[in-house]
Tab-separated table of N, CA and C in Angstrom:
chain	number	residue	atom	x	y	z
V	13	UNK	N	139.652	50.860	130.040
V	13	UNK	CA	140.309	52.090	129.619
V	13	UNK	C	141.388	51.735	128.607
V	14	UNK	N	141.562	52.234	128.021
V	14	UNK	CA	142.792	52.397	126.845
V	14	UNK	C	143.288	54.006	126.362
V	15	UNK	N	144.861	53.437	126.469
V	15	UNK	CA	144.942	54.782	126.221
V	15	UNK	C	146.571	54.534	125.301
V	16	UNK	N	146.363	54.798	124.043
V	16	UNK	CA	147.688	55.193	123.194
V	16	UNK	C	148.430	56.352	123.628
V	17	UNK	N	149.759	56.201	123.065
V	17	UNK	CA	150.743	56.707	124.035
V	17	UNK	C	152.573	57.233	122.911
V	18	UNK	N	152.860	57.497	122.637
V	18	UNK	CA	154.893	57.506	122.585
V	18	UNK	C	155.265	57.864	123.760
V	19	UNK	N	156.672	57.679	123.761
V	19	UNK	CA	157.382	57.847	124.862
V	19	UNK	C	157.567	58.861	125.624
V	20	UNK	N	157.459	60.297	124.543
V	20	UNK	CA	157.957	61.347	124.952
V	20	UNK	C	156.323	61.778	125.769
V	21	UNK	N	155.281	60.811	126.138
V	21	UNK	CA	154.162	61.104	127.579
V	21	UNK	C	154.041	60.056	127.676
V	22	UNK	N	155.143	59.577	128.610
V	22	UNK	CA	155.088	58.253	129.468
V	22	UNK	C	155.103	59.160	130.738
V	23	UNK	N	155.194	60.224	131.355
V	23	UNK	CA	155.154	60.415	132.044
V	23	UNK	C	153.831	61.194	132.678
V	24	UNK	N	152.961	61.672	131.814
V	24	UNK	CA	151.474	61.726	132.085
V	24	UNK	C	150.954	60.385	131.884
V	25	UNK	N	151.447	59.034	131.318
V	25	UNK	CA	150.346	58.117	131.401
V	25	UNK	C	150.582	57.684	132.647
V	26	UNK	N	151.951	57.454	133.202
V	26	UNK	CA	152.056	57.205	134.303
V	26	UNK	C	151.419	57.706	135.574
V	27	UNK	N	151.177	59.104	135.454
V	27	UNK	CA	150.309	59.921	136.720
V	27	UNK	C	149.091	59.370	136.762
V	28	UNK	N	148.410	59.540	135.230
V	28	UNK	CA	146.685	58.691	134.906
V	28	UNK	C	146.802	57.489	135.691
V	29	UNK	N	148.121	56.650	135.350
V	29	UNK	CA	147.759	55.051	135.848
V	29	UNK	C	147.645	55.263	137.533
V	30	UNK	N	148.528	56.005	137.899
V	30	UNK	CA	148.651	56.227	139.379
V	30	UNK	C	147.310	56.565	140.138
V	31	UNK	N	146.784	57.869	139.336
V	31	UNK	CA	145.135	58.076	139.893
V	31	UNK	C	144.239	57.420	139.786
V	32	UNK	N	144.042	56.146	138.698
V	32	UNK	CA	142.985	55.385	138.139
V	32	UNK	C	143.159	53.975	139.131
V	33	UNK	N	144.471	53.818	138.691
V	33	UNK	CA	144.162	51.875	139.646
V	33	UNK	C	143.615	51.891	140.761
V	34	UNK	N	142.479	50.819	140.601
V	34	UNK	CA	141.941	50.445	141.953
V	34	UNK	C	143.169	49.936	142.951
V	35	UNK	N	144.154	49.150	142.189
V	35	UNK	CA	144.787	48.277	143.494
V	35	UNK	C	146.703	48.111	143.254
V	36	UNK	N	147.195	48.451	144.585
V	36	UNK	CA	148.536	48.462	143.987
V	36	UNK	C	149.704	47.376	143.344
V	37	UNK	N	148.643	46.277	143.103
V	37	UNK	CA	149.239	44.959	142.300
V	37	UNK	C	148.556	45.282	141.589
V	38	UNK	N	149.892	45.091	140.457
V	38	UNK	CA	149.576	45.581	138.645
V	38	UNK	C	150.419	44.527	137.755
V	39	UNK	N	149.880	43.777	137.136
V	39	UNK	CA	150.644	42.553	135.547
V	39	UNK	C	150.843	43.632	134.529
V	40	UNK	N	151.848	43.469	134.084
V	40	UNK	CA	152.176	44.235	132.526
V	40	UNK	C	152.359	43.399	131.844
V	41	UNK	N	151.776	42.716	131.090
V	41	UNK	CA	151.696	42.153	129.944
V	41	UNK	C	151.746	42.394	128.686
V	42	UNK	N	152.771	42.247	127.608
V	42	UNK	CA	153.187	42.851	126.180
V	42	UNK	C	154.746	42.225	125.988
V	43	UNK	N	154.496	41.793	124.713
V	43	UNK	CA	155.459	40.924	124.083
V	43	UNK	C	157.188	41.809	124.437
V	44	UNK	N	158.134	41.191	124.420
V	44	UNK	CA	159.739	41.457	124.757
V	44	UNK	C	159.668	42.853	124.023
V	45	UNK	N	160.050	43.787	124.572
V	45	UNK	CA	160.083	45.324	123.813
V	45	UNK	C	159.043	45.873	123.899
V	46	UNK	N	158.198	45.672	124.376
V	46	UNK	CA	156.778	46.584	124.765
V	46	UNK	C	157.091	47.650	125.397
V	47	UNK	N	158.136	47.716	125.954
V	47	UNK	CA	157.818	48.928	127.039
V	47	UNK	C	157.605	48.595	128.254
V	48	UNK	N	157.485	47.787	128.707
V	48	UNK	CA	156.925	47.467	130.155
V	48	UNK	C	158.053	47.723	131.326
V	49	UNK	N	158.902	47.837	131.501
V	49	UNK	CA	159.847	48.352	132.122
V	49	UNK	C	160.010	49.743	132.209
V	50	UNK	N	159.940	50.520	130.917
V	50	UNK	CA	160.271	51.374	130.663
V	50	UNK	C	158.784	52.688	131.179
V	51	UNK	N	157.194	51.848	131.298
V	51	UNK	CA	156.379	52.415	132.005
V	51	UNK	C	156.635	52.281	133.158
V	52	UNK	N	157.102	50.979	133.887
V	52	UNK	CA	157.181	50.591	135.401
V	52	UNK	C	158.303	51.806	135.683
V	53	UNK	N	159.401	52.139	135.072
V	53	UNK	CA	160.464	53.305	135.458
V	53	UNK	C	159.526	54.682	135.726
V	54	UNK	N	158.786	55.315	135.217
V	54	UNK	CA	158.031	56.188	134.845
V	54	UNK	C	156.936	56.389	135.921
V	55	UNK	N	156.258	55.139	135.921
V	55	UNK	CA	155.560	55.271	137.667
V	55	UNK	C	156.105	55.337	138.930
V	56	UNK	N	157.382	54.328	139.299
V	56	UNK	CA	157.798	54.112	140.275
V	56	UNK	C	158.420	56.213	140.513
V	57	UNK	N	159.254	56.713	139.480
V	57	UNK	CA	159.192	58.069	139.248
V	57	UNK	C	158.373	59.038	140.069
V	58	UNK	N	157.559	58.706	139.137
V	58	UNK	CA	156.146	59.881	139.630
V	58	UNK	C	155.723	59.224	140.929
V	59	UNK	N	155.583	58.171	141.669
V	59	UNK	CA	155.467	57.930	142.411
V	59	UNK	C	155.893	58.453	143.814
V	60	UNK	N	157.503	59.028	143.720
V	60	UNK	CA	158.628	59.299	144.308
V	60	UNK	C	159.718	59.037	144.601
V	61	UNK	N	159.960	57.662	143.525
V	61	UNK	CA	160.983	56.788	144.105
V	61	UNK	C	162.302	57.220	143.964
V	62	UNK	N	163.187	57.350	144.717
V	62	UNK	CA	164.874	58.019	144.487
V	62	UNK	C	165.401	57.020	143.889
V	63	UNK	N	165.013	55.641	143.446
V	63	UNK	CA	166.197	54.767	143.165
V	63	UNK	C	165.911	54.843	141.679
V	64	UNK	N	166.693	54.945	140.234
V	64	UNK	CA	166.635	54.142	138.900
V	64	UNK	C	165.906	53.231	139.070
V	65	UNK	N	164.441	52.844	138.554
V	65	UNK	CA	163.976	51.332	138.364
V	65	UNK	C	164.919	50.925	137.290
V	66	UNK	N	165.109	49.641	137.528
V	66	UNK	CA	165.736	48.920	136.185
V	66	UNK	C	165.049	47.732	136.134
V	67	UNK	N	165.205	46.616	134.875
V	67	UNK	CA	164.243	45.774	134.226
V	67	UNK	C	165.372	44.353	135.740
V	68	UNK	N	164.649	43.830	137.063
V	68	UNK	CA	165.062	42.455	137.574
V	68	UNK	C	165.158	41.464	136.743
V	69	UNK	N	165.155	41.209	135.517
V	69	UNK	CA	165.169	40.119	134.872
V	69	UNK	C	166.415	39.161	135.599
V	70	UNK	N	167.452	39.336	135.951
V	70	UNK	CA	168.550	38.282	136.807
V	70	UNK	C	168.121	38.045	137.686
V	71	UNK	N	167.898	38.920	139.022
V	71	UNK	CA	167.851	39.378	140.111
V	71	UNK	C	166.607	38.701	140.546
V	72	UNK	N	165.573	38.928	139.870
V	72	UNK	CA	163.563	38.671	139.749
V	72	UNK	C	162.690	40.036	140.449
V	73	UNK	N	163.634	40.596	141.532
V	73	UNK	CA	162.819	41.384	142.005
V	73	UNK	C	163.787	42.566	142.550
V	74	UNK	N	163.575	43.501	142.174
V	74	UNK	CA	163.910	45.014	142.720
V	74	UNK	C	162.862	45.669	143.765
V	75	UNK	N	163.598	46.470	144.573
V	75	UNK	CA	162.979	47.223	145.515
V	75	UNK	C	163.441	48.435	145.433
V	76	UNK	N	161.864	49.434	145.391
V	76	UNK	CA	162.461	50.499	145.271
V	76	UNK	C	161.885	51.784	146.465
V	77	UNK	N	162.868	52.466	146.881
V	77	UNK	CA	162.539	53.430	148.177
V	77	UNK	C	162.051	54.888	147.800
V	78	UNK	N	161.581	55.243	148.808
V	78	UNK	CA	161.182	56.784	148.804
V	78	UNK	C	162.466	57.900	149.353
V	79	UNK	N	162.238	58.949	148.871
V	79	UNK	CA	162.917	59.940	149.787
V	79	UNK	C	162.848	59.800	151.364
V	80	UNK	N	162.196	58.784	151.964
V	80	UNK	CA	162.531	58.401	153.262
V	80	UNK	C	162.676	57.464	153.653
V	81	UNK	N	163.355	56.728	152.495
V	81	UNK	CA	163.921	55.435	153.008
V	81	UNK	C	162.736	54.012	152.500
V	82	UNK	N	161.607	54.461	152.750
V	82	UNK	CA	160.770	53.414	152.913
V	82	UNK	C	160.470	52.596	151.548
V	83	UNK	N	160.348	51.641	151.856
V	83	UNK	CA	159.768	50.489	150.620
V	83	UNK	C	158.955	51.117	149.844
V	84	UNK	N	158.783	51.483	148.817
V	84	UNK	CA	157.458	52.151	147.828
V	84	UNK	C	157.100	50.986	146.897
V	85	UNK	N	157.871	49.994	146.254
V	85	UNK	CA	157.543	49.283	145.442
V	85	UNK	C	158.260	48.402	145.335
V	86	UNK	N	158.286	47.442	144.711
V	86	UNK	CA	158.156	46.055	144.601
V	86	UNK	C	158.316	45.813	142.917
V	87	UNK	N	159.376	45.497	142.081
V	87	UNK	CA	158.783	44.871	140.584
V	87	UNK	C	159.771	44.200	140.612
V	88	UNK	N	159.037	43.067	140.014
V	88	UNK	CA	159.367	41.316	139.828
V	88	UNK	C	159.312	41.650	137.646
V	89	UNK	N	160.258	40.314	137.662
V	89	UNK	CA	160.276	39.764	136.439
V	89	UNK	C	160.481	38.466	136.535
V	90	UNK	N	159.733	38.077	135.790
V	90	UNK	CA	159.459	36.731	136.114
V	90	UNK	C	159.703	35.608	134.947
V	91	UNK	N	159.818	36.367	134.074
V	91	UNK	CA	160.512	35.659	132.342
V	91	UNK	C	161.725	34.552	133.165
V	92	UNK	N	162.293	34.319	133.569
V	92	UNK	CA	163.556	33.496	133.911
V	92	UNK	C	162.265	32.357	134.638
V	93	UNK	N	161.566	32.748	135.723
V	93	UNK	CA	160.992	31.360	136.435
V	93	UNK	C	160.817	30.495	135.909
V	94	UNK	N	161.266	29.150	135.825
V	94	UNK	CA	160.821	27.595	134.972
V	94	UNK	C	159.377	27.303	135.509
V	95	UNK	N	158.830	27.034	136.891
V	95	UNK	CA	157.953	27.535	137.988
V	95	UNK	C	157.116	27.959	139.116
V	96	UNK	N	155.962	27.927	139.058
V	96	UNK	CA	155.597	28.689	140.710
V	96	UNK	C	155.973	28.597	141.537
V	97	UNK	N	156.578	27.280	141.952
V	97	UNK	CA	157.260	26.711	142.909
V	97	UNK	C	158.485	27.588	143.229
V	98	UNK	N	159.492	28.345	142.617
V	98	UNK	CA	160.601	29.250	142.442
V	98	UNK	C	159.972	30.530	142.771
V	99	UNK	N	158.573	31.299	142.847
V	99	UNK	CA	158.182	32.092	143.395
V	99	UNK	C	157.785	31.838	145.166
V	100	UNK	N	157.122	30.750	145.317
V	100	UNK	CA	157.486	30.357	146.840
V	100	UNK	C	158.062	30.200	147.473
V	101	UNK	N	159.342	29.948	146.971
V	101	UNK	CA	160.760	29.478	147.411
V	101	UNK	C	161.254	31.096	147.755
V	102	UNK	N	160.959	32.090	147.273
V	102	UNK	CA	161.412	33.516	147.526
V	102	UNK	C	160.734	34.137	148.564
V	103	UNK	N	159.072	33.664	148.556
V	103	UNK	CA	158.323	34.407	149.439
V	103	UNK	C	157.149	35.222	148.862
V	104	UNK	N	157.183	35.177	148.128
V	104	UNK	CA	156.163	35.391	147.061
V	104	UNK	C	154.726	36.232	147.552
V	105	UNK	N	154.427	35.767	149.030
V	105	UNK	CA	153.487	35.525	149.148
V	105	UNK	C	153.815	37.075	150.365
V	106	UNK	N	154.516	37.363	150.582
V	106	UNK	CA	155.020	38.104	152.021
V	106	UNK	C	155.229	39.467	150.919
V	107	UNK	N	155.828	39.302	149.929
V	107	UNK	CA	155.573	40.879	148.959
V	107	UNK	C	154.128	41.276	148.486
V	108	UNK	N	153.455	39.603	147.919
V	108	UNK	CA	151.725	40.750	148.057
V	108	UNK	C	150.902	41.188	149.832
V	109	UNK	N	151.323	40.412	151.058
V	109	UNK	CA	150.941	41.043	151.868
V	109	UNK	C	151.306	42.466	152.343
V	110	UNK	N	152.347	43.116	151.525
V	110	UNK	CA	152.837	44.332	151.893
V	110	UNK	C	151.982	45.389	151.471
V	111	UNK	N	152.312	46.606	152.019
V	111	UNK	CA	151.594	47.773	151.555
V	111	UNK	C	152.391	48.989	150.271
V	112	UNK	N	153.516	47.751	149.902
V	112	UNK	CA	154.093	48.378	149.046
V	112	UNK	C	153.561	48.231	147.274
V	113	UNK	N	153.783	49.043	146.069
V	113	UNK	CA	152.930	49.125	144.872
V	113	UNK	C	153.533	47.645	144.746
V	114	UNK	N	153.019	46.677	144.109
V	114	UNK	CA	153.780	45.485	143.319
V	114	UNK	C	153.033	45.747	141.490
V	115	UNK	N	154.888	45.831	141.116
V	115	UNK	CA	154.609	45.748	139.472
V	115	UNK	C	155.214	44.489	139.227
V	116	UNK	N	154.665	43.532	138.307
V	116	UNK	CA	155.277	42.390	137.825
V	116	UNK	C	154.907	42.077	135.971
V	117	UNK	N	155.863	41.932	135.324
V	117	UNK	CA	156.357	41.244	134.310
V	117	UNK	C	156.330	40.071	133.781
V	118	UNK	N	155.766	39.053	133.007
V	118	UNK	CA	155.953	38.234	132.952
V	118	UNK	C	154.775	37.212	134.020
V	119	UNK	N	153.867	37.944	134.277
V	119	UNK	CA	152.664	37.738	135.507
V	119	UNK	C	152.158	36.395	135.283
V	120	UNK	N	151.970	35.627	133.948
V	120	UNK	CA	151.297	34.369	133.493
V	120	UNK	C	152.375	33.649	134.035
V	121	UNK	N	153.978	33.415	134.512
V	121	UNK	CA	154.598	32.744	135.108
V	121	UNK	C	154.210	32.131	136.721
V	122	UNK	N	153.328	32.768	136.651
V	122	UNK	CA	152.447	32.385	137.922
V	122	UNK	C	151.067	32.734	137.955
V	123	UNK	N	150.917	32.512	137.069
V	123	UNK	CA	149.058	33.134	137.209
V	123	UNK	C	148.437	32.561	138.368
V	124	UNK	N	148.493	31.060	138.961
V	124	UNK	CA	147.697	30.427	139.829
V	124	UNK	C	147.921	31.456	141.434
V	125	UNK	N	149.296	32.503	141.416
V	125	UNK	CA	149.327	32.999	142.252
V	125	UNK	C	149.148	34.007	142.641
V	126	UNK	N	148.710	34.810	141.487
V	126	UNK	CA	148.160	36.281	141.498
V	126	UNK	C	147.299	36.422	142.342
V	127	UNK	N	147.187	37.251	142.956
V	127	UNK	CA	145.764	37.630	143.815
V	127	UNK	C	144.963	38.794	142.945
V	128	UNK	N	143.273	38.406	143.405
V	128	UNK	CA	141.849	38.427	143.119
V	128	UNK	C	141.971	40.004	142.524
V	129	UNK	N	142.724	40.766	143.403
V	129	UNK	CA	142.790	42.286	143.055
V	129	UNK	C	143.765	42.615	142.380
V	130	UNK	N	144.736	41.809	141.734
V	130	UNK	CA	145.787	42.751	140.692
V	130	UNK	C	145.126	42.750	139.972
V	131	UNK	N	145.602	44.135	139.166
V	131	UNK	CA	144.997	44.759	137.912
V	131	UNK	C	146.134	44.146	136.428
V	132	UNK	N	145.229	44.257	135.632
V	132	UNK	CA	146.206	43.235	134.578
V	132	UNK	C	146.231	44.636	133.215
V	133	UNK	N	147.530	45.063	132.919
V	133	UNK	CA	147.570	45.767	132.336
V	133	UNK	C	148.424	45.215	131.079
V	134	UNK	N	147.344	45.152	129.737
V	134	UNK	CA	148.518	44.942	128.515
V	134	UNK	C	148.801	46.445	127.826
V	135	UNK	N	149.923	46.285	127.314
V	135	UNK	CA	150.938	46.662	126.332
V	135	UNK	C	150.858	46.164	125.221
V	136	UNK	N	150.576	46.797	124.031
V	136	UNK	CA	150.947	46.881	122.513
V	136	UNK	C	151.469	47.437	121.808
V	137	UNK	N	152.064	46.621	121.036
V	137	UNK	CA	153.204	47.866	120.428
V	137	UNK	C	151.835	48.289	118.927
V	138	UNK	N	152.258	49.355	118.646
V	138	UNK	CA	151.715	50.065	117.853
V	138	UNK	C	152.521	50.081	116.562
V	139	UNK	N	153.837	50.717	117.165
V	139	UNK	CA	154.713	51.049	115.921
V	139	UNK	C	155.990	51.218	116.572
V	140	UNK	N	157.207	51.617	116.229
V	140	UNK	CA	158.405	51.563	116.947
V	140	UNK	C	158.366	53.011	117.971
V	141	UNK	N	157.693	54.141	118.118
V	141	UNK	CA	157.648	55.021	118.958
V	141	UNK	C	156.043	54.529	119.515
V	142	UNK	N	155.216	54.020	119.165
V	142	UNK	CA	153.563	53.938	119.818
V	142	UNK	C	153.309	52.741	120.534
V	143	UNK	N	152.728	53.006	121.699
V	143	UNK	CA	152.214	52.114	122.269
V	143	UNK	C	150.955	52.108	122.634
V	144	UNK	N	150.008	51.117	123.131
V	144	UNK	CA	148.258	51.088	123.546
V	144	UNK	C	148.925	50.389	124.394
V	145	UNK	N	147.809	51.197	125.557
V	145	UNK	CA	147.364	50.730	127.061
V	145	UNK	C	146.165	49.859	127.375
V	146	UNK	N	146.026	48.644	127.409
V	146	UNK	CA	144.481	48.188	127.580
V	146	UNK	C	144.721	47.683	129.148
V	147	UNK	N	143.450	48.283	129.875
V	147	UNK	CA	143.335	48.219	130.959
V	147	UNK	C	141.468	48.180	131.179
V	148	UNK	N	141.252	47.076	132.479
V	148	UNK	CA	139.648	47.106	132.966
V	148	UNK	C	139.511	48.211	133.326
């Protein structure tokens, strides 16, 4: 699927992505300024989440809740990891056993640890308002 986009319907691509993914581990892949944060804000959104997503780049991983408290999602950035080894050391492995969405950033910082079912979504920039969605 592919689907071009500006900003001002990031919030219908976000619903599409929500109804379409097979699986709730998702890679965003697209060079520094793609947008990839700025879609992950937009789903976690429409999703239901009460908290601001913001970009973990310090932190590595944000959690974000529902109107009832509960875990809804999970997004990692992973640009800072030197490597994999610094994702095990966190637990890495105990956020994909959850039933919460996992969005991650920077996903080739661990590729050997991705599991079989994340969906790998790139980002292109188009132009300074356009972006393309390439997705399986």
């Amino acid at each position: 699927m592919e689907i071009t986009y500006t900003e001002n319907q990031i919030t219908e691509v976000a619903d599409k992505l929500i109804e379409t993914l097979p699986s709730k581990i998702v890679c965003f892949n697209g060079e520094m300024g793609a947008g990839k944060t700025t879609l992950i804000k937009a789903i976690v959104k429409q999703l239901g989440g009460v908290d601001e997503a913001n970009s973990p780049t310090f932190g590595i991983v944000n959690e974000y809740n529902d109107a009832e408290n509960q875990v809804l999602a999970y997004h990692f950035d992973f640009y800072r990891l030197n490597d994999e080894n610094e994702a095990y050391d966190f637990g890495i492995e105990d956020y994909f056993n959850s039933d919460a969405w996992i969005f991650m950033e920077w996903a080739e910082k661990i590729e050997s640890l991705i599991p079989d079912d994340a969906i790998m979504v790139a980002i292109q920039v188009i132009d300074r308002t356009t972006r393309k969605l390439n997705l399986p």
